[in-house]
């Protein structure tokens, strides 16, 4: 009983799998990585909170409890949690539709959204729904990231120019308002923002080991305090609450839950897809395994319990996770050290950020936003499969001009439609005999392959289901009618068919009957066990007869030729075998 309890606990908490072998060296690596990531998280967390429409302090809250909870449950050893720019954009779109940014109600709804995201993710993990990440295909993620990079960057135009602009997720609206208020630009604010952008861009090249965001925040804060920038009209962060966040229950309302549900589902999926992609990269590099469902529960628990301590949504960060790995992180415990840095900041350092100029945070957001844009990813999509590249551009366009959630849903819908179209029109290849062998290959790809007279050999390169049953049926019938040669037998190589449903079975019955009316026999070869069982139970096996089922096309051809030889007193079989064993490339027996 105790062994069973320990096994269950060990499977439930991955922490117990590596903790017994934890070494001093691993502790040193985790501490170094955690401190480094924690220092990065201070300015990024405050800046990203601004994207979400909440005060900067909530970005620090998101770097506390979620980072303490995840190491207990999560299976990745290198994922660095915290607020992420794309997540903040979805929060702004979802919560901004029902409340004014920066208000108490807005903050309360953002925290409620965090709890909903966490609960959804934990439920999905408990129900083993990790596979739903496949709904967000690579082109959809690429399109979302491309659009988000511009939306995030342009959302800070007002803070960069020092003018009051309305909040919007539409770039054309932001640019239009900025153009109208261009004459009100505060030049000192613009200069501080521009200088910060230059530093954030140049420092990584000059001093790659120095956290550029922290340098810019420190310099900006000192300048704001030393030169009294607030008195000169530069907006500053102002008072930030001191101390750790107090536990607080959410203000629940059914109408709010219903309104926030689409944003919660979208954010839960986007977070998981992004996190599992990162997890797999690090797991492959360092030779450990990732449990997708365990990741859902780990990140979800971090969000859920974090929301009880006023946290906004947290998930894996691309940049901080990369730094976490490069700094020597060995386990997820590095997140705990990063949370320690945030805790010390909340306890002792928040008064120092009073004079931090707002354009400095805007600069961090702008550089971070444009940093998401990955032209190489778009090029690779077009190079690998042009269709995927167009899906990415379509998703990006919808996200930019219709809305973030709508863009994601339309991107998913387009991917599904394209997939169904591809399934509904599978590749059906006509095979020819390769002289000198007993093999049959695609006539369009192998020049040496030759058609057999009176026999058509086909191969279906897909599962045979309701989605493509009619297409397959029409293909066989049209192909047999179009051929400028008599076709007495159609042989279907079913080795690529890994499943049949009832619609596909009906289509095969219909094909069989239609071919029989034309005096054409249907033979099936290479069916795997489960497919043969479905064929047998459906009655199709009895209709066709045992002699219409074969191991491979070669056996089917031999069976047909033997029967023809017996009825016509010919010797096609011997000629066929001579050609199959010959190295010559002359035509196959009776080849057209």
XYZ file of C-alpha atoms in Angstrom:
592
model
C 0.000 0.000 0.000
C 2.803 2.410 0.907
C 4.607 1.478 -2.311
C 1.480 2.217 -4.341
C 1.004 5.545 -2.554
C 4.639 6.518 -3.203
C 4.362 5.507 -6.867
C 1.213 7.599 -7.278
C 2.812 10.578 -5.526
C 5.964 10.235 -7.626
C 3.938 10.159 -10.848
C 1.848 13.118 -9.678
C 4.787 15.289 -8.638
C 7.681 15.041 -11.151
C 9.728 16.963 -8.586
C 10.126 13.715 -6.644
C 11.674 12.007 -9.673
C 14.782 14.203 -9.812
C 14.976 15.598 -6.268
C 16.604 12.454 -4.714
C 19.514 12.809 -7.169
C 19.789 16.580 -6.807
C 23.408 17.689 -6.455
C 25.284 20.758 -5.267
C 26.368 21.390 -8.845
C 22.742 21.363 -9.990
C 21.847 23.759 -7.164
C 24.585 26.130 -8.280
C 23.353 26.036 -11.873
C 19.720 26.590 -10.884
C 20.640 29.457 -8.566
C 22.716 31.211 -11.231
C 20.028 30.765 -13.890
C 17.230 31.773 -11.528
C 18.962 34.959 -10.434
C 19.723 35.888 -14.041
C 16.148 35.263 -15.217
C 14.746 37.049 -12.144
C 16.730 40.168 -12.992
C 15.367 40.024 -16.561
C 11.847 39.483 -15.296
C 11.706 42.708 -13.257
C 11.644 45.175 -16.167
C 9.906 42.784 -18.577
C 7.144 41.945 -16.109
C 6.417 45.601 -15.428
C 6.453 46.437 -19.143
C 4.259 43.509 -20.175
C 1.691 44.407 -17.523
C 1.282 47.713 -19.352
C 0.362 45.789 -22.543
C -2.350 43.952 -20.597
C -3.748 47.263 -19.365
C -2.995 46.747 -15.671
C -0.538 48.618 -13.390
C 3.116 47.471 -13.624
C 3.060 45.887 -10.152
C 0.820 43.061 -11.453
C 3.578 42.008 -13.823
C 5.774 41.403 -10.784
C 2.976 39.509 -9.038
C 2.865 37.179 -12.082
C 6.540 36.370 -11.448
C 5.933 35.075 -7.948
C 3.373 32.345 -7.116
C 3.211 30.723 -10.606
C 6.997 30.272 -10.490
C 6.739 28.588 -7.082
C 3.913 26.219 -8.075
C 5.143 25.061 -11.496
C 8.307 23.220 -10.288
C 6.124 20.947 -8.138
C 4.085 19.644 -11.079
C 5.605 20.660 -14.420
C 7.785 18.215 -16.340
C 10.119 20.673 -18.106
C 13.449 21.449 -16.458
C 14.192 24.608 -18.453
C 10.874 26.416 -18.957
C 11.019 29.908 -17.390
C 7.570 31.155 -16.420
C 6.243 34.690 -16.123
C 4.201 37.253 -18.051
C 4.586 37.018 -21.851
C 3.784 39.743 -24.369
C 1.448 37.687 -26.594
C -0.550 36.564 -23.552
C -0.902 40.177 -22.420
C -2.254 41.125 -25.834
C -5.010 38.508 -25.555
C -5.860 39.779 -22.048
C -6.151 43.340 -23.356
C -8.447 42.208 -26.174
C -10.650 40.035 -23.949
C -10.941 42.204 -20.849
C -10.829 45.507 -22.760
C -14.134 44.636 -24.400
C -16.016 44.870 -21.083
C -14.031 47.258 -18.872
C -11.865 50.366 -19.026
C -8.138 49.619 -18.855
C -6.474 50.491 -15.561
C -9.679 50.575 -13.509
C -10.268 48.358 -10.475
C -12.912 46.397 -12.367
C -10.491 45.836 -15.257
C -7.806 44.516 -12.899
C -10.340 42.272 -11.132
C -11.469 40.839 -14.490
C -7.863 40.246 -15.583
C -7.229 38.261 -12.394
C -10.509 36.369 -12.861
C -9.393 35.548 -16.421
C -6.160 34.165 -14.958
C -8.136 31.815 -12.708
C -10.304 30.683 -15.639
C -7.243 29.986 -17.793
C -5.650 27.983 -14.991
C -8.811 25.984 -14.338
C -9.247 25.240 -18.051
C -5.647 24.085 -18.387
C -5.821 21.847 -15.313
C -9.101 20.334 -16.537
C -7.629 19.682 -19.974
C -4.590 18.039 -18.410
C -6.713 15.884 -16.089
C -8.800 14.736 -19.072
C -5.649 13.923 -21.102
C -6.444 16.551 -23.724
C -2.860 17.517 -24.450
C -3.426 16.653 -28.109
C -5.668 19.728 -28.570
C -2.471 21.748 -29.009
C -2.495 20.377 -32.559
C -5.438 22.698 -33.296
C -2.959 25.557 -33.237
C -0.837 24.527 -36.181
C 2.565 26.005 -36.934
C 1.172 28.388 -39.604
C -1.479 29.704 -37.186
C 1.118 30.347 -34.485
C 3.412 32.020 -37.044
C 0.554 34.239 -38.254
C -0.476 35.157 -34.716
C 3.112 35.976 -33.728
C 3.613 38.104 -36.837
C 0.472 40.140 -36.183
C 1.153 40.345 -32.451
C 4.611 41.793 -33.044
C 3.103 44.831 -34.780
C 0.120 45.209 -32.439
C 2.357 45.078 -29.346
C 4.830 47.590 -30.767
C 2.254 50.061 -32.086
C 0.204 49.879 -28.878
C 2.935 52.019 -27.258
C 2.872 54.904 -29.746
C 1.033 57.096 -27.265
C 3.493 56.440 -24.441
C 6.416 56.976 -26.818
C 5.083 60.325 -28.078
C 3.843 61.468 -24.674
C 0.225 61.908 -25.817
C -3.022 60.344 -24.625
C -4.343 57.840 -27.163
C -7.221 55.401 -26.859
C -6.463 51.707 -26.447
C -7.078 49.517 -29.487
C -5.919 46.214 -30.918
C -6.144 47.598 -34.454
C -2.980 49.151 -35.903
C -4.834 51.399 -38.353
C -6.815 52.916 -35.473
C -3.648 53.505 -33.429
C -1.820 55.068 -36.380
C -4.818 57.241 -37.234
C -5.066 58.620 -33.704
C -1.297 59.136 -33.510
C -1.378 61.132 -36.747
C -4.188 63.327 -35.406
C -2.255 64.092 -32.198
C 1.220 64.301 -33.764
C 1.315 68.033 -33.079
C 0.990 67.355 -29.336
C 4.142 65.227 -29.199
C 6.216 65.798 -26.064
C 9.731 65.996 -27.486
C 11.543 65.115 -24.247
C 9.376 62.003 -23.840
C 10.034 61.010 -27.467
C 13.773 61.559 -26.970
C 13.887 59.352 -23.857
C 11.939 56.626 -25.635
C 14.102 56.798 -28.757
C 17.324 56.695 -26.725
C 16.011 53.690 -24.797
C 15.190 51.867 -28.044
C 18.701 52.524 -29.345
C 20.261 51.200 -26.131
C 18.040 48.099 -26.114
C 19.073 47.382 -29.697
C 22.797 48.101 -29.389
C 23.657 46.720 -25.935
C 23.053 43.013 -26.832
C 25.655 43.387 -29.605
C 28.238 45.220 -27.500
C 27.666 43.479 -24.160
C 25.707 40.257 -24.804
C 26.003 39.049 -21.189
C 24.474 42.212 -19.703
C 20.648 42.327 -19.216
C 19.919 45.307 -21.448
C 16.374 45.881 -20.157
C 17.630 46.197 -16.572
C 20.363 48.616 -17.659
C 17.823 50.806 -19.465
C 15.386 50.709 -16.524
C 18.152 51.598 -14.064
C 19.460 54.431 -16.246
C 15.953 55.728 -16.888
C 15.044 55.652 -13.187
C 18.230 57.497 -12.213
C 17.620 60.084 -14.931
C 14.023 60.521 -13.847
C 15.121 61.082 -10.244
C 18.242 63.124 -10.931
C 16.817 65.478 -13.571
C 13.278 65.694 -12.173
C 11.775 64.527 -15.439
C 8.301 64.393 -13.932
C 8.380 68.180 -13.420
C 9.331 68.550 -17.096
C 6.143 66.775 -18.184
C 7.496 63.245 -18.622
C 5.088 60.580 -17.384
C 6.569 58.299 -14.718
C 5.435 55.003 -13.190
C 4.658 56.644 -9.828
C 3.860 54.907 -6.568
C 4.056 51.099 -6.590
C 2.624 49.126 -3.645
C 5.245 47.626 -1.368
C 5.173 44.095 0.011
C 4.030 40.688 -1.168
C 0.541 40.314 -2.658
C -2.149 39.384 -0.148
C -4.448 36.404 -0.880
C -7.762 37.515 -2.288
C -10.766 35.690 -3.756
C -12.171 36.681 -7.122
C -15.331 38.715 -7.604
C -17.434 36.114 -9.429
C -20.264 36.958 -11.813
C -21.893 34.579 -14.277
C -22.102 37.279 -16.931
C -18.388 38.056 -16.545
C -17.493 34.369 -16.709
C -19.557 33.964 -19.862
C -18.041 37.043 -21.490
C -14.456 36.099 -20.625
C -14.777 32.434 -21.659
C -13.687 32.901 -25.324
C -10.592 34.829 -24.219
C -9.844 32.199 -21.551
C -10.065 29.328 -24.045
C -7.930 31.215 -26.568
C -5.284 32.084 -23.980
C -5.228 28.571 -22.514
C -4.562 27.083 -25.968
C -2.013 29.709 -27.029
C -0.085 29.321 -23.773
C -0.044 25.543 -24.005
C 0.992 25.449 -27.663
C 3.813 27.894 -27.005
C 4.955 26.109 -23.843
C 4.915 22.605 -25.288
C 6.926 23.797 -28.300
C 9.580 25.203 -25.967
C 9.470 22.106 -23.764
C 10.125 19.762 -26.665
C 13.123 21.778 -27.834
C 14.807 21.687 -24.418
C 13.842 18.053 -23.759
C 15.417 16.976 -27.057
C 18.610 18.895 -26.293
C 19.028 17.504 -22.783
C 17.619 13.998 -23.167
C 14.542 13.939 -20.963
C 10.856 13.412 -21.700
C 7.930 15.822 -21.570
C 4.387 14.932 -20.525
C 2.018 17.277 -22.362
C -0.841 16.656 -19.943
C 1.461 17.203 -16.974
C 2.541 20.521 -18.505
C -1.082 21.590 -18.804
C -1.645 20.841 -15.131
C 1.632 22.491 -14.058
C 1.129 25.781 -15.909
C -2.596 25.718 -15.113
C -1.967 25.251 -11.406
C 0.513 28.122 -11.496
C -2.098 30.395 -13.067
C -4.938 29.241 -10.820
C -3.107 29.598 -7.518
C -1.339 32.713 -8.776
C -4.727 34.363 -9.362
C -5.440 33.963 -5.640
C -2.440 36.243 -5.078
C -3.408 38.862 -7.700
C -1.327 37.389 -10.522
C -2.095 37.937 -14.190
C -1.532 34.946 -16.554
C 1.970 33.488 -16.660
C 3.465 31.024 -19.122
C 6.780 30.064 -20.686
C 8.839 32.878 -22.177
C 10.951 32.256 -25.293
C 13.678 34.726 -24.347
C 13.829 33.988 -20.609
C 13.732 30.224 -21.164
C 16.676 30.503 -23.556
C 18.609 32.559 -20.987
C 17.599 30.087 -18.295
C 19.145 27.226 -20.264
C 22.260 29.172 -21.237
C 22.815 30.251 -17.618
C 23.091 26.638 -16.490
C 19.616 25.681 -15.242
C 19.419 21.990 -14.378
C 15.854 21.686 -13.069
C 12.612 23.620 -12.754
C 13.882 24.820 -9.374
C 15.495 27.736 -11.235
C 11.991 29.263 -11.300
C 11.997 29.319 -7.492
C 15.201 31.377 -7.418
C 13.737 33.763 -10.015
C 10.641 34.122 -7.807
C 12.973 34.905 -4.913
C 14.405 37.852 -6.851
C 10.868 39.124 -7.501
C 9.934 38.685 -3.826
C 12.946 40.737 -2.692
C 12.046 43.396 -5.240
C 8.453 43.569 -3.958
C 9.617 43.765 -0.346
C 12.392 46.321 -0.653
C 12.859 47.828 -4.123
C 9.475 49.001 -5.424
C 9.941 52.597 -4.139
C 12.965 52.883 -6.433
C 10.754 52.573 -9.524
C 8.710 55.690 -8.682
C 10.744 57.895 -11.059
C 10.931 55.329 -13.889
C 9.800 57.166 -17.069
C 6.888 55.563 -18.893
C 8.613 55.913 -22.308
C 11.355 53.582 -21.032
C 8.768 50.835 -20.467
C 7.260 51.695 -23.863
C 10.691 51.211 -25.453
C 11.082 47.784 -23.825
C 7.652 46.770 -25.150
C 8.355 48.070 -28.670
C 11.693 46.256 -28.945
C 10.154 43.105 -27.482
C 7.219 43.349 -29.871
C 9.290 43.687 -33.026
C 11.559 40.954 -31.675
C 8.661 38.525 -32.128
C 8.603 39.090 -35.874
C 10.322 36.144 -37.544
C 10.717 36.581 -41.282
C 12.720 33.349 -41.538
C 9.758 31.395 -40.169
C 7.449 32.807 -42.827
C 10.003 32.083 -45.538
C 10.438 28.519 -44.322
C 6.665 27.978 -44.393
C 6.444 29.181 -47.995
C 9.483 27.129 -48.945
C 8.264 23.911 -47.316
C 4.612 24.238 -48.305
C 3.230 27.364 -49.936
C -0.244 26.605 -48.610
C 0.996 26.882 -45.007
C 2.602 30.229 -45.764
C -0.706 31.601 -47.031
C -2.487 30.305 -43.911
C 0.052 32.195 -41.776
C -0.510 35.411 -43.751
C -4.285 34.943 -43.606
C -4.147 34.471 -39.820
C -1.932 37.544 -39.468
C -4.257 39.648 -41.626
C -7.370 38.570 -39.725
C -5.647 39.224 -36.395
C -4.582 42.712 -37.496
C -7.837 43.871 -39.050
C -10.605 41.791 -37.426
C -9.361 40.957 -33.925
C -6.975 38.741 -31.988
C -9.423 36.028 -30.925
C -11.196 36.164 -34.265
C -7.881 35.897 -36.095
C -6.866 32.818 -34.117
C -10.246 31.147 -34.648
C -10.268 31.961 -38.366
C -6.712 30.657 -38.661
C -7.674 27.418 -36.919
C -10.780 27.128 -39.078
C -8.776 27.653 -42.263
C -6.225 25.036 -41.203
C -8.997 22.532 -40.498
C -10.738 23.263 -43.817
C -7.462 22.861 -45.722
C -6.759 19.612 -43.885
C -10.257 18.268 -44.659
C -9.863 19.291 -48.299
C -6.555 17.445 -48.446
C -8.117 14.371 -46.828
C -11.138 14.558 -49.148
C -8.892 14.517 -52.210
C -6.180 12.008 -51.334
C -3.440 11.055 -53.695
C -4.647 8.054 -55.697
C -1.751 6.793 -57.772
C -1.958 4.430 -60.718
C 0.793 1.851 -60.398
C 2.768 0.128 -63.096
C 4.941 -2.972 -63.065
C 8.685 -2.312 -62.787
C 10.398 -4.682 -65.266
C 12.935 -6.978 -63.687
C 11.106 -6.962 -60.345
C 7.832 -7.971 -58.737
C 7.249 -4.382 -57.640
C 4.595 -1.877 -58.657
C 5.346 1.841 -58.584
C 3.637 5.161 -59.374
C 3.503 5.617 -63.142
C 3.941 9.392 -62.805
C 7.144 9.050 -60.762
C 8.846 6.001 -62.251
C 9.492 6.167 -65.978
C 10.425 2.496 -66.155
C 7.077 1.392 -64.684
C 4.671 0.035 -67.313
C 0.892 -0.437 -67.343
C -0.565 -3.924 -67.493
C -2.967 -4.619 -70.282
C -6.551 -5.109 -69.058
C -5.476 -4.546 -65.406
C -5.465 -1.231 -63.530
C -3.484 -1.098 -60.265
C -4.260 1.803 -57.888
C -2.900 2.892 -54.508
C -4.725 5.146 -52.014
C -2.309 7.235 -49.963
C -4.691 8.060 -47.098
C -7.139 6.668 -44.599
C -10.336 5.745 -46.433
C -13.239 7.545 -44.725
C -16.451 9.494 -45.277
C -14.351 12.540 -46.203
C -12.867 10.960 -49.335
C -15.116 7.979 -50.086
C -17.007 9.669 -52.926
C -13.802 11.068 -54.433
C -12.222 7.613 -54.453
C -15.323 6.074 -55.986
C -15.510 8.721 -58.718
C -11.778 8.416 -59.390
C -11.992 4.660 -60.028
C -15.070 4.925 -62.243
C -13.817 7.931 -64.226
C -10.353 6.423 -64.567
C -11.747 3.185 -65.940
C -13.982 5.095 -68.376
C -11.229 7.509 -69.514
C -8.630 4.857 -70.267
C -8.071 4.320 -73.942
C -7.674 0.611 -73.259
C -10.008 -2.105 -72.016
C -9.942 -2.534 -68.236
C -11.187 -5.860 -66.931
C -9.718 -5.755 -63.418
C -9.076 -2.946 -60.908
C -6.595 -3.863 -58.178
C -6.457 -1.515 -55.183
C -3.251 -1.605 -53.135
C -4.686 -0.959 -49.676
C -1.420 -1.119 -47.745
C -1.662 2.648 -47.095
C -5.267 2.459 -45.866
C -5.100 2.500 -42.063
C -8.802 2.843 -41.383
C -12.290 2.418 -42.834
C -15.539 3.891 -41.592
C -19.102 2.953 -42.557
C -19.307 5.619 -45.272
C -16.138 4.270 -46.872
C -17.537 0.732 -46.729
C -20.731 1.936 -48.453
C -18.600 3.598 -51.109
C -16.701 0.354 -51.696
C -20.014 -1.501 -52.049
C -21.122 1.129 -54.563
C -17.814 0.948 -56.448
C -18.036 -2.836 -56.580
C -21.579 -2.760 -57.966
C -20.772 -0.031 -60.503
C -17.674 -1.862 -61.729
C -19.587 -5.136 -61.995
C -22.140 -3.408 -64.234
C -19.213 -2.428 -66.487
C -17.843 -5.974 -66.377
C -14.864 -4.968 -64.207
C -13.647 -6.919 -61.195
C -12.431 -5.227 -58.000
C -9.532 -6.787 -56.055
C -8.091 -5.534 -52.745
C -4.524 -6.155 -51.574
C -2.350 -5.461 -48.541
C -5.163 -4.647 -46.087
C -3.948 -4.492 -42.492
C -5.626 -6.552 -39.789
C -8.101 -3.973 -38.379
C -9.179 -2.960 -41.895
C -9.647 -6.599 -42.950
C -11.811 -7.138 -39.862
C -14.059 -4.190 -40.759
C -14.340 -5.486 -44.346
C -15.256 -8.944 -43.081
C -17.877 -7.714 -40.564
C -19.480 -5.376 -43.109
C -20.198 -8.189 -45.581
C -17.951 -6.774 -48.292
C -15.642 -9.769 -47.978
C -18.523 -12.153 -48.673
C -19.717 -10.022 -51.601
C -16.341 -9.945 -53.333
C -15.251 -13.452 -52.399
C -12.047 -14.788 -50.862
C -10.287 -14.854 -54.251
C -10.536 -11.043 -54.502
C -8.260 -10.414 -51.487
C -4.472 -10.713 -51.795
C -1.252 -9.949 -49.933
C 0.127 -7.511 -52.519
C -0.416 -6.380 -56.140
C 2.022 -8.992 -57.444
C -0.017 -11.839 -55.945
C -3.252 -10.280 -57.255
C -1.858 -9.971 -60.792
C -0.625 -13.574 -60.751
C -4.029 -14.806 -59.510
C -5.884 -12.930 -62.272
C -3.477 -14.044 -65.003
C -3.670 -17.707 -63.881
C -7.455 -17.571 -64.089
C -7.296 -15.997 -67.534
C -4.743 -18.561 -68.688
C -7.018 -21.382 -67.532
C -9.987 -19.988 -69.448
C -8.194 -18.947 -72.617
C -5.404 -21.562 -72.739
C -2.712 -18.856 -72.785
C 0.521 -18.570 -70.816
C 0.485 -15.001 -69.525
C 1.741 -16.052 -66.090
C 5.001 -17.506 -67.399
C 5.600 -14.434 -69.504
C 4.881 -12.194 -66.492
C 7.329 -14.146 -64.281
C 9.964 -14.035 -66.993
C 9.621 -10.274 -67.105
C 9.606 -10.006 -63.299
C 12.902 -11.895 -63.095
C 14.507 -10.293 -66.161
C 16.867 -7.319 -65.927
C 15.656 -6.050 -69.295
C 13.454 -2.950 -69.510
C 11.169 -4.114 -72.299
C 7.392 -3.819 -71.885
C 5.555 -5.846 -69.303
C 3.400 -8.674 -70.727
C 0.549 -7.283 -72.652
C 1.593 -3.779 -71.570
C -0.170 -0.926 -73.231
